[in-house]
Coordinates of C-alpha atoms and ligand atoms in Angstrom, one line a residue:
M1 CA 7.3 -9.0 18.8
T2 CA 3.7 -8.9 16.9
L3 CA 3.8 -7.3 13.6
R4 CA 0.1 -6.6 11.9
V5 CA -0.8 -4.9 8.7
K6 CA -4.5 -4.3 8.1
S7 CA -6.2 -2.7 5.2
L8 CA -8.7 -0.1 6.0
A9 CA -9.8 0.8 2.6
S10 CA -8.1 0.5 -1.0
G11 CA -9.3 1.9 -4.4
S12 CA -10.0 5.3 -5.8
S13 CA -12.5 6.3 -3.3
G14 CA -10.0 5.9 -0.3
N15 CA -6.8 4.1 0.5
S16 CA -5.3 3.6 4.3
L17 CA -3.5 0.9 5.7
L18 CA -2.9 0.3 9.2
V19 CA 0.6 -1.0 10.5
T20 CA 1.0 -2.1 14.3
C21 CA 3.7 -3.5 16.1
T22 CA 3.8 -4.6 19.6
D23 CA 6.3 -6.0 22.2
S24 CA 7.1 -6.2 25.8
D25 CA 8.9 -2.4 25.3
Y26 CA 6.9 -0.8 22.2
N27 CA 3.4 -0.5 21.2
L28 CA 3.6 1.0 17.8
A29 CA 0.8 2.1 15.3
L30 CA 1.8 3.8 11.9
L31 CA -0.6 4.7 9.1
I32 CA 0.3 4.3 5.8
D33 CA -2.0 6.8 3.6
A34 CA -5.0 8.4 5.0
G35 CA -7.4 8.9 1.9
L36 CA -10.5 8.2 3.8
S37 CA -13.0 10.9 5.4
L38 CA -11.7 11.9 9.0
R39 CA -14.7 10.4 10.6
S40 CA -14.2 7.0 8.8
L41 CA -10.4 6.8 9.5
V42 CA -11.0 7.1 13.3
K43 CA -14.1 4.9 13.3
Y44 CA -11.7 2.2 11.9
L45 CA -8.6 3.0 13.6
R46 CA -10.8 2.7 17.1
A47 CA -12.2 -0.6 15.9
E48 CA -8.5 -1.8 15.6
G49 CA -8.1 -0.6 19.3
V50 CA -5.9 2.3 18.1
E51 CA -6.6 5.9 19.2
P52 CA -5.6 8.3 16.6
G53 CA -3.7 10.3 18.9
D54 CA -1.3 7.4 19.5
L55 CA -0.3 6.9 16.1
S56 CA 3.5 7.5 15.4
G57 CA 3.0 8.9 11.9
I58 CA 1.0 9.1 8.8
V59 CA 3.4 8.3 6.0
L60 CA 1.9 9.2 2.4
T61 CA 2.7 8.0 -0.7
H62 CA 1.5 10.7 -3.1
E63 CA -0.7 13.7 -2.7
H64 CA -3.9 12.4 -4.6
H65 CA -7.0 12.7 -2.7
D66 CA -7.7 9.3 -2.4
H67 CA -4.4 9.0 -0.4
S68 CA -4.1 12.1 1.5
Q69 CA -8.1 13.2 2.0
S70 CA -7.8 13.4 6.2
A71 CA -3.8 13.4 6.7
H72 CA -3.8 17.1 7.4
A73 CA -6.8 17.0 9.8
L74 CA -5.8 13.8 11.4
S75 CA -2.3 15.4 12.1
R76 CA -3.5 18.9 13.0
R77 CA -6.3 17.3 15.4
F78 CA -4.3 14.7 16.9
D79 CA -0.8 16.0 16.7
V80 CA 0.4 13.2 14.6
P81 CA 3.7 13.9 12.1
I82 CA 2.9 13.1 8.3
I83 CA 6.1 11.6 6.9
A84 CA 6.6 12.2 3.2
N85 CA 9.0 13.4 0.8
H86 CA 9.3 17.5 0.3
K87 CA 7.3 17.7 -2.9
T88 CA 4.4 15.9 -1.4
L89 CA 4.6 17.8 1.9
N90 CA 4.5 21.0 -0.1
R91 CA 1.3 20.0 -1.9
I92 CA -0.3 18.7 1.5
Y93 CA 0.6 22.3 3.2
S94 CA -0.3 24.2 0.1
G95 CA -2.9 26.8 1.3
K96 CA -2.9 25.4 4.8
E97 CA -1.1 25.8 8.2
E98 CA 1.8 23.4 8.7
T99 CA 1.2 20.8 11.2
L100 CA 3.6 18.2 12.7
H101 CA 5.9 16.6 9.8
A102 CA 9.0 14.9 9.2
P103 CA 10.3 14.9 5.6
L104 CA 11.6 11.4 4.3
P105 CA 13.4 11.9 0.8
I106 CA 13.6 8.8 -1.2
G107 CA 16.8 6.7 0.2
E108 CA 16.4 7.7 3.6
R109 CA 14.9 5.8 6.2
W110 CA 12.6 6.8 9.1
T111 CA 12.8 4.4 12.5
E112 CA 10.9 4.2 15.5
G113 CA 11.5 1.3 17.8
P114 CA 11.6 -1.7 15.8
L115 CA 9.7 -0.3 12.8
T116 CA 11.8 1.2 9.7
V117 CA 10.0 2.9 6.8
E118 CA 11.9 3.4 3.5
T119 CA 10.5 4.8 0.1
F120 CA 11.2 4.0 -3.7
H121 CA 10.5 5.6 -6.6
V122 CA 7.3 4.7 -8.7
R123 CA 6.2 6.2 -11.9
H124 CA 2.9 7.7 -11.6
N125 CA 1.2 11.2 -12.2
A126 CA 1.8 12.3 -8.9
V127 CA 4.5 15.1 -7.9
E128 CA 7.1 12.6 -6.2
P129 CA 5.2 9.6 -6.0
V130 CA 6.5 6.3 -4.1
G131 CA 6.3 3.1 -3.1
I132 CA 6.7 2.2 0.6
N133 CA 9.0 -0.7 2.5
L134 CA 8.2 -1.3 5.9
Y135 CA 10.6 -3.4 8.0
C136 CA 9.9 -5.0 11.7
N137 CA 13.2 -4.9 12.8
I138 CA 14.9 -7.7 14.9
G139 CA 17.6 -6.3 17.2
R140 CA 19.8 -4.2 14.9
H141 CA 18.6 -6.2 11.9
L142 CA 16.0 -5.4 9.5
G143 CA 13.2 -8.2 10.0
H144 CA 10.3 -9.1 8.2
K145 CA 9.4 -6.8 5.1
V146 CA 6.3 -5.4 3.6
S147 CA 6.3 -3.5 0.6
Y148 CA 3.3 -1.6 -0.4
M149 CA 2.6 0.0 -4.2
T150 CA -0.4 1.2 -5.5
D151 CA -0.9 4.0 -8.4
L152 CA 2.0 3.2 -10.4
G153 CA 1.6 2.7 -14.1
S154 CA 4.6 0.3 -14.6
I155 CA 7.2 -1.7 -13.0
D156 CA 10.6 -0.9 -13.4
Q157 CA 14.0 -2.2 -12.3
T158 CA 13.9 0.3 -9.2
V159 CA 10.5 -1.4 -8.0
Q160 CA 11.8 -4.9 -8.5
Q161 CA 15.0 -4.2 -6.6
A162 CA 13.4 -2.3 -3.9
T163 CA 10.8 -5.0 -3.2
A164 CA 13.2 -8.1 -3.1
G165 CA 12.6 -10.3 -0.4
A166 CA 9.1 -9.0 0.8
D167 CA 7.2 -11.0 2.8
L168 CA 3.9 -9.1 2.1
I169 CA 3.3 -7.3 -1.1
V170 CA 0.5 -5.2 -1.4
I171 CA 0.5 -4.2 -5.1
E172 CA -2.1 -2.6 -7.2
A173 CA -4.2 -4.7 -9.8
N174 CA -6.3 -1.7 -10.9
H175 CA -8.1 -3.2 -14.1
D176 CA -8.5 -5.8 -16.6
V177 CA -7.3 -4.4 -19.6
Y178 CA -9.9 -6.1 -21.9
R179 CA -12.6 -4.7 -19.4
L180 CA -11.0 -1.2 -19.5
N181 CA -10.8 -1.2 -23.1
A182 CA -14.4 -2.4 -23.8
G183 CA -15.6 -0.3 -20.9
P184 CA -17.3 3.2 -21.0
Y185 CA -14.4 5.5 -20.0
P186 CA -13.3 8.0 -22.7
A187 CA -10.5 7.3 -25.0
G188 CA -8.4 10.0 -23.5
L189 CA -8.9 8.6 -19.8
K190 CA -8.3 4.8 -20.9
S191 CA -4.8 5.9 -22.5
R192 CA -3.9 7.7 -19.3
I193 CA -4.9 4.6 -17.0
L194 CA -3.0 2.5 -19.4
S195 CA 0.3 4.7 -19.8
D196 CA 3.4 4.0 -17.8
S197 CA 2.6 6.6 -15.3
G198 CA -1.0 5.4 -14.9
H199 CA -2.1 2.5 -13.0
L200 CA -1.2 -1.0 -13.2
S201 CA -3.4 -3.8 -14.4
N202 CA -4.1 -7.5 -13.4
E203 CA -1.8 -8.7 -16.1
T204 CA 1.0 -6.4 -15.2
A205 CA 0.8 -7.3 -11.3
V206 CA 0.6 -10.7 -11.7
D207 CA 3.7 -11.0 -14.3
F208 CA 5.7 -9.0 -11.4
M209 CA 4.2 -11.4 -8.6
A210 CA 5.2 -14.8 -10.5
E211 CA 8.9 -13.4 -10.9
H212 CA 8.6 -12.2 -7.0
L213 CA 7.7 -15.9 -6.2
I214 CA 10.4 -17.8 -8.4
N215 CA 13.1 -15.2 -6.8
K216 CA 12.0 -15.2 -3.2
G217 CA 9.8 -18.2 -2.2
P218 CA 6.6 -18.3 -0.4
C219 CA 4.9 -15.2 0.5
T220 CA 1.7 -13.4 0.5
F221 CA 0.2 -10.9 -2.0
W222 CA -2.6 -8.6 -1.8
L223 CA -4.1 -7.3 -4.8
A224 CA -5.1 -3.6 -3.8
H225 CA -6.9 -0.3 -6.0
L226 CA -9.2 -2.3 -7.8
S227 CA -11.2 -0.3 -10.2
K228 CA -14.9 -0.3 -9.2
V229 CA -15.7 0.1 -13.2
N230 CA -12.8 -1.7 -14.4
N231 CA -12.1 -4.9 -12.3
L232 CA -13.7 -7.2 -9.8
P233 CA -12.5 -8.9 -6.9
K234 CA -13.4 -12.4 -8.0
L235 CA -11.7 -11.7 -11.7
A236 CA -8.5 -10.3 -10.2
T237 CA -8.1 -13.3 -7.6
N238 CA -9.2 -16.0 -10.3
Y239 CA -6.9 -14.8 -12.8
A240 CA -4.0 -14.4 -10.3
R241 CA -4.4 -17.5 -8.6
A242 CA -4.8 -19.4 -12.1
T243 CA -1.5 -17.7 -13.6
L244 CA 0.7 -18.0 -10.6
K245 CA 0.0 -22.0 -10.4
L246 CA 0.9 -22.1 -13.9
R247 CA 4.1 -20.3 -13.8
T248 CA 5.5 -21.5 -10.5
S249 CA 4.8 -24.3 -8.2
C250 CA 5.7 -22.0 -5.3
P251 CA 3.1 -21.7 -2.7
F252 CA 1.3 -18.3 -1.9
T253 CA -1.3 -16.5 -0.2
L254 CA -3.8 -14.6 -1.9
D255 CA -6.2 -11.9 -0.6
V256 CA -8.0 -8.6 -1.9
A257 CA -7.6 -5.2 -0.2
L258 CA -11.4 -4.0 -0.8
R259 CA -12.4 -0.8 -1.7
D260 CA -14.8 0.5 1.0
K261 CA -14.2 -1.3 4.2
P262 CA -11.4 -2.9 6.4
S263 CA -10.8 -6.1 4.9
A264 CA -7.2 -8.2 4.7
A265 CA -5.1 -8.7 7.5
W266 CA -1.5 -10.3 7.9
S267 CA 1.2 -11.3 10.5
P268 CA 4.1 -13.0 9.7
G269 CA 3.7 -16.6 10.0
K270 CA 0.3 -16.5 8.8
T271 CA 1.6 -17.6 5.0
A272 CA 2.9 -20.8 6.2
L273 CA -0.2 -21.4 8.3
Q274 CA -2.5 -21.0 5.1
L275 CA -0.3 -22.5 2.4
G276 CA -2.3 -25.6 2.7
L277 CA -5.5 -23.5 1.0
F278 CA -3.6 -23.1 -2.1
Ligands
ZN301 ZN1 -5.1 6.2 -5.8
ZN302 ZN1 -2.7 8.7 -7.4

């Protein structure tokens, strides 16, 4: 069984994550969010050896354009189901014809072959935003776990419990608080970003990551949805690496899901191989 997770893009100009799972019986591909132009998405999928029509589904975290831009077009053109909760589906289909879809209420699971998806509630200014847990099952048991959460203003107990034990965590590190406060955004926008239902700062993301490492042990983190104005990949990674090393001796792997091109990739076992780097 080979599980592979690849970031196709991450940030306010577009988000999409490709998950592939192959073994002797299955060759599955699943997209989480489709916030790029259809042209870019199809190009990136084909570069990964995935034909759009072979996708098992497009799982949506919420309806914002940078997460759902081409979900409808991809679904209609290639007969791929959109998997999301009812409120999000209603927004996607508002004024448009319905396409193949599979409602996934929070707390329920969607499974195909060895892949299982479940969602959990996050606080963000959308109709029913969710974080996603993805499992690659081993027999009848839930196997390796990937947690994906971008676009959340705060981390509450629900998020902590839902992501417990994850081997790969893709977490928003939207802004450096100092940089945001000193930056050019209007005061109203700054306070919306900083609110509990806005976007996660480097500081809050790293607090969560330290706790996760202490509780779970070695794992991989990707910093995601970095602001072009209020953050920098180097600033976020340097801060995360230095702070995690201060707070825990547990080894970890750290990467950044870049804004405008395919970047980070992960498969189980990779963490252990790369531990020596950190
Ligand atoms: Zn977003
Ligand atoms: Zn959003």
